PDB file of C-alpha atoms in Angstrom:
ATOM      1  CA  UNK S1457      -8.145   4.405 -27.915  1.00  0.00           C
ATOM      2  CA  UNK S1458     -11.826   3.821 -27.993  1.00  0.00           C
ATOM      3  CA  UNK S1459     -14.454   2.906 -25.480  1.00  0.00           C
ATOM      4  CA  UNK S1460     -15.031  -0.123 -27.714  1.00  0.00           C
ATOM      5  CA  UNK S1461     -11.757  -1.744 -26.621  1.00  0.00           C
ATOM      6  CA  UNK S1462     -12.049  -5.448 -26.003  1.00  0.00           C
ATOM      7  CA  UNK S1463     -12.022  -6.949 -22.529  1.00  0.00           C
ATOM      8  CA  UNK S1464      -8.256  -7.575 -22.679  1.00  0.00           C
ATOM      9  CA  UNK S1465      -7.527  -3.885 -22.092  1.00  0.00           C
ATOM     10  CA  UNK S1466      -7.138  -4.554 -18.363  1.00  0.00           C
ATOM     11  CA  UNK S1467      -7.879  -1.045 -17.006  1.00  0.00           C
ATOM     12  CA  UNK S1468     -10.847   1.244 -17.295  1.00  0.00           C
ATOM     13  CA  UNK S1469     -10.294   4.982 -17.406  1.00  0.00           C
ATOM     14  CA  UNK S1470     -12.996   7.590 -16.961  1.00  0.00           C
ATOM     15  CA  UNK S1471     -11.838   9.545 -20.003  1.00  0.00           C
ATOM     16  CA  UNK S1472     -10.755   8.047 -23.310  1.00  0.00           C
ATOM     17  CA  UNK S1473      -9.749   9.692 -26.559  1.00  0.00           C
ATOM     18  CA  UNK S1474     -10.127   8.128 -29.991  1.00  0.00           C
ATOM     19  CA  UNK S1475      -7.384   9.199 -32.392  1.00  0.00           C
ATOM     20  CA  UNK S1476      -8.568   8.911 -35.988  1.00  0.00           C
ATOM     21  CA  UNK S1477      -5.485  10.315 -37.740  1.00  0.00           C
ATOM     22  CA  UNK S1478      -1.747  10.117 -37.192  1.00  0.00           C
ATOM     23  CA  UNK S1479      -0.939   9.659 -33.504  1.00  0.00           C
ATOM     24  CA  UNK S1480       2.385   9.834 -31.638  1.00  0.00           C
ATOM     25  CA  UNK S1481       1.637   8.163 -28.291  1.00  0.00           C
ATOM     26  CA  UNK S1482       3.354   9.060 -25.041  1.00  0.00           C
ATOM     27  CA  UNK S1483       5.291   6.297 -23.247  1.00  0.00           C
ATOM     28  CA  UNK S1484       2.252   5.704 -20.991  1.00  0.00           C
ATOM     29  CA  UNK S1485      -0.121   5.488 -23.953  1.00  0.00           C
ATOM     30  CA  UNK S1486       2.195   3.172 -25.893  1.00  0.00           C
ATOM     31  CA  UNK S1487       2.578   0.831 -22.900  1.00  0.00           C
ATOM     32  CA  UNK S1488      -1.197   0.793 -22.520  1.00  0.00           C
ATOM     33  CA  UNK S1489      -1.607  -0.126 -26.187  1.00  0.00           C
ATOM     34  CA  UNK S1490       1.095  -2.804 -25.995  1.00  0.00           C
ATOM     35  CA  UNK S1491      -0.312  -4.314 -22.795  1.00  0.00           C
ATOM     36  CA  UNK S1492      -3.842  -4.377 -24.195  1.00  0.00           C
ATOM     37  CA  UNK S1493      -2.581  -6.608 -27.053  1.00  0.00           C
ATOM     38  CA  UNK S1494      -5.341  -5.123 -29.237  1.00  0.00           C
ATOM     39  CA  UNK S1495      -3.071  -2.981 -31.400  1.00  0.00           C
ATOM     40  CA  UNK S1496      -0.214  -5.363 -32.281  1.00  0.00           C
ATOM     41  CA  UNK S1497      -0.978  -5.204 -36.013  1.00  0.00           C
ATOM     42  CA  UNK S1498      -0.967  -1.394 -36.054  1.00  0.00           C
ATOM     43  CA  UNK S1499       2.279  -1.227 -34.065  1.00  0.00           C
ATOM     44  CA  UNK S1500       3.937  -3.836 -36.309  1.00  0.00           C
ATOM     45  CA  UNK S1501       2.915  -1.876 -39.408  1.00  0.00           C
ATOM     46  CA  UNK S1502       4.168   1.391 -37.884  1.00  0.00           C
ATOM     47  CA  UNK S1503       7.671   0.035 -37.156  1.00  0.00           C
ATOM     48  CA  UNK S1504       8.226  -2.057 -40.303  1.00  0.00           C
ATOM     49  CA  UNK S1505      10.408   0.537 -42.070  1.00  0.00           C
ATOM     50  CA  UNK S1506      12.577   1.406 -39.057  1.00  0.00           C
ATOM     51  CA  UNK S1507      15.137  -1.180 -37.908  1.00  0.00           C
ATOM     52  CA  UNK S1508      15.610   0.505 -34.530  1.00  0.00           C
ATOM     53  CA  UNK S1509      11.868   0.606 -33.765  1.00  0.00           C
ATOM     54  CA  UNK S1510      11.525  -2.992 -35.013  1.00  0.00           C
ATOM     55  CA  UNK S1511      14.195  -4.085 -32.525  1.00  0.00           C
ATOM     56  CA  UNK S1512      12.432  -2.271 -29.678  1.00  0.00           C
ATOM     57  CA  UNK S1513       9.064  -3.750 -30.696  1.00  0.00           C
ATOM     58  CA  UNK S1514      10.537  -7.258 -30.855  1.00  0.00           C
ATOM     59  CA  UNK S1515      12.030  -6.756 -27.401  1.00  0.00           C
ATOM     60  CA  UNK S1516       8.671  -5.588 -26.050  1.00  0.00           C
ATOM     61  CA  UNK S1517       6.952  -8.689 -27.446  1.00  0.00           C
ATOM     62  CA  UNK S1518       9.667 -10.856 -25.881  1.00  0.00           C
ATOM     63  CA  UNK S1519       9.194  -9.153 -22.494  1.00  0.00           C
ATOM     64  CA  UNK S1520       5.412  -9.417 -22.735  1.00  0.00           C
ATOM     65  CA  UNK S1521       5.710 -13.166 -23.284  1.00  0.00           C
ATOM     66  CA  UNK S1522       7.952 -13.478 -20.249  1.00  0.00           C
ATOM     67  CA  UNK S1523       5.528 -11.404 -18.168  1.00  0.00           C
ATOM     68  CA  UNK S1524       2.723 -13.851 -19.006  1.00  0.00           C
ATOM     69  CA  UNK S1525       4.868 -16.787 -17.899  1.00  0.00           C
ATOM     70  CA  UNK S1526       5.936 -14.968 -14.727  1.00  0.00           C
ATOM     71  CA  UNK S1527       2.306 -14.156 -13.903  1.00  0.00           C
ATOM     72  CA  UNK S1528       1.435 -17.843 -14.280  1.00  0.00           C
ATOM     73  CA  UNK S1529       4.314 -18.787 -11.970  1.00  0.00           C
ATOM     74  CA  UNK S1530       3.271 -16.155  -9.407  1.00  0.00           C
ATOM     75  CA  UNK S1531      -0.325 -17.407  -9.496  1.00  0.00           C
ATOM     76  CA  UNK S1532       0.936 -20.921  -8.785  1.00  0.00           C
ATOM     77  CA  UNK S1533       3.074 -19.611  -5.908  1.00  0.00           C
ATOM     78  CA  UNK S1534       0.035 -17.779  -4.493  1.00  0.00           C
ATOM     79  CA  UNK S1535      -2.004 -21.002  -4.576  1.00  0.00           C
ATOM     80  CA  UNK S1536       0.787 -22.933  -2.851  1.00  0.00           C
ATOM     81  CA  UNK S1537       1.203 -20.211  -0.215  1.00  0.00           C
ATOM     82  CA  UNK S1538      -2.559 -20.324   0.362  1.00  0.00           C
ATOM     83  CA  UNK S1539      -2.382 -24.069   0.915  1.00  0.00           C
ATOM     84  CA  UNK S1540       0.392 -23.684   3.487  1.00  0.00           C
ATOM     85  CA  UNK S1541      -1.327 -20.844   5.355  1.00  0.00           C
ATOM     86  CA  UNK S1542      -4.583 -22.813   5.437  1.00  0.00           C
ATOM     87  CA  UNK S1543      -2.674 -25.705   7.002  1.00  0.00           C
ATOM     88  CA  UNK S1544      -1.037 -23.362   9.527  1.00  0.00           C
ATOM     89  CA  UNK S1545      -4.359 -21.833  10.590  1.00  0.00           C
ATOM     90  CA  UNK S1546      -6.869 -24.675  10.309  1.00  0.00           C
ATOM     91  CA  UNK S1547      -5.097 -27.792  11.585  1.00  0.00           C
ATOM     92  CA  UNK S1548      -5.008 -29.074  15.151  1.00  0.00           C
ATOM     93  CA  UNK S1549      -1.617 -27.418  15.753  1.00  0.00           C
ATOM     94  CA  UNK S1550      -2.703 -23.905  14.742  1.00  0.00           C
ATOM     95  CA  UNK S1551      -0.098 -21.149  14.827  1.00  0.00           C
ATOM     96  CA  UNK S1552      -0.386 -18.692  17.724  1.00  0.00           C
ATOM     97  CA  UNK S1553       1.507 -15.391  17.676  1.00  0.00           C
ATOM     98  CA  UNK S1554       2.397 -13.131  20.595  1.00  0.00           C
ATOM     99  CA  UNK S1555       1.525  -9.431  20.102  1.00  0.00           C
ATOM    100  CA  UNK S1556       1.510  -6.624  19.623  1.00  0.00           C
ATOM    101  CA  UNK S1557       0.712  -7.459  15.998  1.00  0.00           C
ATOM    102  CA  UNK S1558      -1.225  -5.249  13.595  1.00  0.00           C
ATOM    103  CA  UNK S1559      -3.222  -6.765  10.751  1.00  0.00           C
ATOM    104  CA  UNK S1560      -5.657  -5.133   8.325  1.00  0.00           C
ATOM    105  CA  UNK S1561      -9.372  -5.655   8.832  1.00  0.00           C
ATOM    106  CA  UNK S1562     -11.389  -5.788   5.617  1.00  0.00           C
ATOM    107  CA  UNK S1563     -14.143  -3.206   5.438  1.00  0.00           C
ATOM    108  CA  UNK S1564     -17.398  -4.982   4.819  1.00  0.00           C
ATOM    109  CA  UNK S1565     -19.645  -2.564   2.973  1.00  0.00           C
ATOM    110  CA  UNK S1566     -22.797  -4.681   3.077  1.00  0.00           C
ATOM    111  CA  UNK S1567     -24.890  -2.164   1.115  1.00  0.00           C
ATOM    112  CA  UNK S1568     -22.480  -2.272  -1.843  1.00  0.00           C
ATOM    113  CA  UNK S1569     -21.461  -5.911  -1.577  1.00  0.00           C
ATOM    114  CA  UNK S1570     -21.904  -7.592  -4.975  1.00  0.00           C
ATOM    115  CA  UNK S1571     -24.198 -10.586  -4.945  1.00  0.00           C
ATOM    116  CA  UNK S1572     -22.171 -12.272  -7.654  1.00  0.00           C
ATOM    117  CA  UNK S1573     -19.623 -11.474 -10.308  1.00  0.00           C
ATOM    118  CA  UNK S1574     -20.072 -12.749 -13.823  1.00  0.00           C
ATOM    119  CA  UNK S1575     -16.803 -13.501 -15.545  1.00  0.00           C
ATOM    120  CA  UNK S1576     -16.997 -13.927 -19.318  1.00  0.00           C
ATOM    121  CA  UNK S1577     -16.102 -17.358 -20.642  1.00  0.00           C
ATOM    122  CA  UNK S1578     -13.496 -17.460 -23.383  1.00  0.00           C
ATOM    123  CA  UNK S1579     -14.124 -19.934 -26.178  1.00  0.00           C
ATOM    124  CA  UNK S1580     -10.638 -21.426 -25.773  1.00  0.00           C
ATOM    125  CA  UNK S1581     -10.606 -21.740 -21.994  1.00  0.00           C
ATOM    126  CA  UNK S1582     -12.734 -23.664 -19.509  1.00  0.00           C
ATOM    127  CA  UNK S1583     -15.137 -21.606 -17.441  1.00  0.00           C
ATOM    128  CA  UNK S1584     -13.161 -19.990 -14.608  1.00  0.00           C
ATOM    129  CA  UNK S1585     -13.649 -21.235 -11.084  1.00  0.00           C
ATOM    130  CA  UNK S1586     -12.735 -19.679  -7.750  1.00  0.00           C
ATOM    131  CA  UNK S1587      -9.073 -20.629  -8.238  1.00  0.00           C
ATOM    132  CA  UNK S1588      -8.983 -18.541 -11.434  1.00  0.00           C
ATOM    133  CA  UNK S1589     -10.456 -15.393  -9.872  1.00  0.00           C
ATOM    134  CA  UNK S1590      -7.739 -13.151  -8.458  1.00  0.00           C
ATOM    135  CA  UNK S1591      -8.984 -10.005  -6.680  1.00  0.00           C
ATOM    136  CA  UNK S1592      -5.527  -8.480  -7.180  1.00  0.00           C
ATOM    137  CA  UNK S1593      -5.952  -8.426 -10.958  1.00  0.00           C
ATOM    138  CA  UNK S1594      -7.412  -5.346 -12.648  1.00  0.00           C
ATOM    139  CA  UNK S1595      -9.761  -7.625 -14.596  1.00  0.00           C
ATOM    140  CA  UNK S1596     -11.445  -8.569 -11.304  1.00  0.00           C
ATOM    141  CA  UNK S1597     -12.151  -4.920 -10.490  1.00  0.00           C
ATOM    142  CA  UNK S1598     -13.302  -4.328 -14.076  1.00  0.00           C
ATOM    143  CA  UNK S1599     -15.911  -7.058 -13.649  1.00  0.00           C
ATOM    144  CA  UNK S1600     -16.875  -5.708 -10.238  1.00  0.00           C
ATOM    145  CA  UNK S1601     -17.437  -2.246 -11.727  1.00  0.00           C
ATOM    146  CA  UNK S1602     -19.526  -3.708 -14.546  1.00  0.00           C
ATOM    147  CA  UNK S1603     -21.927  -5.331 -12.045  1.00  0.00           C
ATOM    148  CA  UNK S1604     -22.742  -2.010 -10.355  1.00  0.00           C
TER     149      UNK S1604
END
């Protein structure tokens, strides 16, 4: 792994190691490489002479494709849930609950509050808007860290 990994490598770690020779990754390291999608060619080349590893690699690619579709479905569900909760809290017949009820209160750190977050535009995709920005995604925190 290198600090020159492309943006698709979803997480940022404080320490990275670049392997220049033969490398037998741990399960964690291999999942990181697979999820980053930056090393598919190297992994494909490494498993080409081993039927068992080829089957596992094909299964991982299959699962990764399903994960992308599931993430899209979950994002759509989140948007729909947001629409319903907005309606429940902003219409004339607003929901009122009877306590005791405990809810989290966001900590507003005004001194460290980012003024804006710049999200890179991909050539193939339209520029993201507020519906595309998910603070629960590691990419959001990656961008937040880059602005500080």
